[in-house]
């Protein structure tokens, strides 16, 4: 705008003939006119500066708003990912628990058939002499091995939801296993039963309980 006014002013001067005599009054008017253009120039420069500052402020606010929206979107995506991860983990645990339940339904009845077919004990490297030495029958062995197998599956299934429950520490007194292992007959049969139970924290827990009960009995 200022340049346009200045251009018009120069064009007007060009229309004045060169030989025209310019009086001091005309020069004074021209000087004041030039000074007025200088003031306008300052005014428009100030306005331009204000516009620039306003633009920068607006851009900064827009950038901050965009960053907040981006952070909000990232948080939402993270929440979705965490929810999906939790659901996947829960499905995995439920699947493992279902597998343990299936194993119990399959192995426990199978082990109870030992009573009907005692000859299968040879697959556990157990002979009739071993049974007589432990003072236990094939039927009793089948019952105990099925009992320990079912209890072990339940403990392993519970450990899926709370792994801290599986330790090598002895079973606490008055618990089902502690009471069962308090029997001299069960402890005497354990060396045979242990041959049919895989090495695990559950097996070590049973053996630690037997050791605890034996120590307690020796002190009495």
Coordinates of C-alpha atoms in Angstrom, one line a residue:
X1 CA 0.0 0.0 0.0
X2 CA 2.8 2.4 0.9
X3 CA 4.7 1.5 -2.3
X4 CA 1.5 2.2 -4.3
X5 CA 1.1 5.7 -2.8
X6 CA 4.8 6.4 -3.2
X7 CA 4.6 5.3 -6.9
X8 CA 1.6 7.6 -7.5
X9 CA 3.5 10.4 -5.9
X10 CA 6.5 9.9 -8.2
X11 CA 4.2 9.7 -11.2
X12 CA 2.6 13.0 -10.2
X13 CA 6.0 14.6 -10.0
X14 CA 6.8 13.4 -13.4
X15 CA 3.8 15.2 -14.8
X16 CA 5.1 18.5 -13.6
X17 CA 7.1 20.1 -16.4
X18 CA 10.8 20.4 -15.8
X19 CA 10.9 24.1 -16.6
X20 CA 8.1 24.8 -14.1
X21 CA 9.3 27.1 -11.4
X22 CA 9.0 25.6 -7.9
X23 CA 8.5 28.0 -5.2
X24 CA 9.8 27.5 -1.6
X25 CA 6.2 27.1 -0.5
X26 CA 5.8 24.2 -2.9
X27 CA 9.0 22.6 -1.6
X28 CA 7.8 22.9 1.9
X29 CA 4.5 21.2 0.9
X30 CA 6.4 18.5 -0.8
X31 CA 8.6 18.0 2.2
X32 CA 5.6 17.7 4.5
X33 CA 4.0 15.3 2.1
X34 CA 7.2 13.2 2.1
X35 CA 7.2 13.3 5.9
X36 CA 3.6 12.1 6.0
X37 CA 4.6 9.2 3.8
X38 CA 7.3 8.3 6.3
X39 CA 4.8 8.2 9.1
X40 CA 2.5 6.0 7.1
X41 CA 5.5 3.8 6.3
X42 CA 6.2 3.5 10.0
X43 CA 2.6 2.8 10.8
X44 CA 2.3 0.0 8.1
X45 CA 5.7 -1.4 9.2
X46 CA 4.3 -1.6 12.8
X47 CA 1.2 -3.2 11.6
X48 CA 3.1 -5.8 9.6
X49 CA 5.3 -6.6 12.6
X50 CA 2.1 -7.1 14.7
X51 CA 0.7 -9.4 12.0
X52 CA 3.9 -11.4 12.0
X53 CA 3.9 -11.7 15.8
X54 CA 0.2 -12.8 15.7
X55 CA 1.0 -15.3 13.0
X56 CA 3.8 -16.8 15.0
X57 CA 1.6 -17.0 18.1
X58 CA -1.1 -18.7 16.2
X59 CA 1.3 -21.1 14.6
X60 CA 2.8 -21.9 18.1
X61 CA -0.7 -22.5 19.5
X62 CA -1.5 -24.7 16.5
X63 CA 1.7 -26.8 16.9
X64 CA 0.9 -27.2 20.7
X65 CA -2.6 -28.3 19.9
X66 CA -1.4 -30.7 17.2
X67 CA 1.2 -32.2 19.7
X68 CA -1.5 -32.6 22.3
X69 CA -3.8 -34.4 19.8
X70 CA -0.8 -36.6 18.8
X71 CA 0.0 -37.5 22.4
X72 CA -3.6 -38.3 23.1
X73 CA -3.8 -40.5 20.0
X74 CA -0.6 -42.3 21.1
X75 CA -1.9 -42.8 24.6
X76 CA -5.1 -44.2 23.1
X77 CA -3.2 -46.6 20.9
X78 CA -1.0 -47.7 23.8
X79 CA -4.2 -48.4 25.9
X80 CA -5.6 -50.5 23.0
X81 CA -2.3 -52.4 22.7
X82 CA -2.2 -53.1 26.4
X83 CA -5.8 -54.2 26.4
X84 CA -5.1 -56.6 23.5
X85 CA -1.9 -57.9 25.3
X86 CA -3.9 -58.6 28.5
X87 CA -6.6 -60.3 26.6
X88 CA -4.1 -62.4 24.7
X89 CA -2.3 -63.4 27.9
X90 CA -5.6 -64.3 29.6
X91 CA -6.6 -66.4 26.6
X92 CA -3.2 -68.2 26.8
X93 CA -3.6 -68.9 30.5
X94 CA -7.1 -70.2 30.0
X95 CA -5.9 -72.4 27.2
X96 CA -3.1 -73.8 29.5
X97 CA -5.7 -74.4 32.3
X98 CA -7.9 -76.2 29.8
X99 CA -5.0 -78.4 28.8
X100 CA -4.3 -79.3 32.4
X101 CA -7.9 -80.2 32.9
X102 CA -7.8 -82.4 29.8
X103 CA -4.6 -84.0 31.1
X104 CA -6.3 -84.8 34.4
X105 CA -9.2 -86.4 32.7
X106 CA -6.9 -88.5 30.6
X107 CA -4.0 -89.5 32.9
X108 CA -5.8 -90.1 36.2
X109 CA -8.2 -92.7 34.9
X110 CA -5.4 -94.3 32.9
X111 CA -3.2 -94.6 36.0
X112 CA -6.1 -96.2 37.9
X113 CA -6.2 -99.0 35.4
X114 CA -2.9 -100.2 36.9
X115 CA -5.0 -101.9 39.6
X116 CA -6.6 -104.0 36.8
X117 CA -3.4 -104.7 35.0
X118 CA -0.5 -104.9 37.5
X119 CA 1.9 -106.1 34.9
X120 CA 2.2 -102.6 33.5
X121 CA 4.2 -101.6 36.6
X122 CA 7.2 -103.0 34.9
X123 CA 7.2 -100.0 32.6
X124 CA 7.8 -98.0 35.8
X125 CA 10.7 -100.4 36.7
X126 CA 8.6 -101.7 39.6
X127 CA 8.5 -105.4 40.4
X128 CA 6.4 -107.5 42.7
X129 CA 9.4 -107.6 45.1
X130 CA 9.4 -103.8 45.1
X131 CA 5.7 -103.8 46.0
X132 CA 6.2 -106.4 48.8
X133 CA 9.2 -104.4 50.2
X134 CA 7.0 -101.2 50.3
X135 CA 4.2 -103.3 51.8
X136 CA 1.8 -102.0 49.2
X137 CA -0.5 -103.7 46.6
X138 CA -0.9 -102.9 43.0
X139 CA -4.3 -101.5 43.7
X140 CA -3.0 -99.2 46.5
X141 CA -0.2 -98.1 44.2
X142 CA -2.7 -97.2 41.5
X143 CA -4.7 -95.2 44.0
X144 CA -1.7 -93.3 45.3
X145 CA -0.2 -92.5 41.9
X146 CA -3.6 -91.3 40.6
X147 CA -4.0 -89.2 43.8
X148 CA -0.6 -87.5 43.4
X149 CA -1.1 -87.0 39.7
X150 CA -4.5 -85.3 40.1
X151 CA -3.2 -83.1 43.0
X152 CA -0.1 -82.2 40.9
X153 CA -2.2 -81.1 38.0
X154 CA -4.4 -78.9 40.2
X155 CA -1.3 -77.3 41.7
X156 CA 0.2 -76.6 38.3
X157 CA -3.1 -75.2 37.0
X158 CA -3.3 -72.9 40.0
X159 CA 0.3 -71.8 39.3
X160 CA -0.8 -70.5 35.8
X161 CA -2.7 -67.6 37.5
X162 CA -0.2 -67.2 40.4
X163 CA 3.3 -68.5 39.7
X164 CA 4.4 -67.6 43.2
X165 CA 2.4 -70.6 44.5
X166 CA 4.9 -73.0 43.1
X167 CA 8.0 -73.3 45.3
X168 CA 10.2 -76.1 46.6
X169 CA 9.2 -75.3 50.2
X170 CA 7.4 -78.1 52.1
X171 CA 3.6 -78.2 52.3
X172 CA 2.3 -76.5 55.4
X173 CA 1.0 -78.6 58.3
X174 CA -2.8 -79.4 58.1
X175 CA -2.7 -79.2 54.3
X176 CA -4.0 -82.1 52.2
X177 CA -0.5 -83.2 51.1
X178 CA 1.0 -82.8 54.6
X179 CA -1.7 -85.0 56.1
X180 CA -1.3 -87.6 53.4
X181 CA 2.4 -87.7 53.7
X182 CA 2.2 -87.9 57.4
X183 CA 1.2 -91.6 56.9
X184 CA 4.1 -94.0 57.3
X185 CA 2.7 -96.2 54.7
X186 CA 2.6 -93.4 52.1
X187 CA 6.1 -92.3 52.9
X188 CA 7.3 -95.9 52.6
X189 CA 5.6 -96.2 49.2
X190 CA 6.9 -92.8 48.0
X191 CA 10.2 -94.2 46.4
X192 CA 8.0 -96.3 44.1
X193 CA 5.5 -93.5 43.4
X194 CA 8.3 -91.0 42.6
X195 CA 9.4 -93.2 39.7
X196 CA 6.1 -92.4 38.0
X197 CA 6.2 -88.7 38.7
X198 CA 8.3 -86.4 36.5
X199 CA 10.9 -84.1 38.1
X200 CA 9.3 -80.8 38.9
X201 CA 8.8 -78.3 41.7
X202 CA 5.8 -80.3 42.8
X203 CA 7.9 -83.4 43.2
X204 CA 10.6 -81.5 45.1
X205 CA 7.9 -80.0 47.3
X206 CA 6.7 -83.5 48.2
X207 CA 10.2 -84.7 49.0
X208 CA 10.9 -81.6 51.1
X209 CA 7.7 -82.3 53.0
X210 CA 8.7 -85.9 53.7
X211 CA 12.1 -84.7 54.9
X212 CA 10.4 -82.2 57.2
X213 CA 8.0 -84.8 58.7
X214 CA 10.9 -87.3 59.1
X215 CA 12.9 -84.7 61.0
X216 CA 10.0 -83.7 63.2
X217 CA 9.3 -87.4 64.0
X218 CA 13.0 -87.9 65.0
X219 CA 12.9 -85.0 67.4
X220 CA 9.9 -86.5 69.3

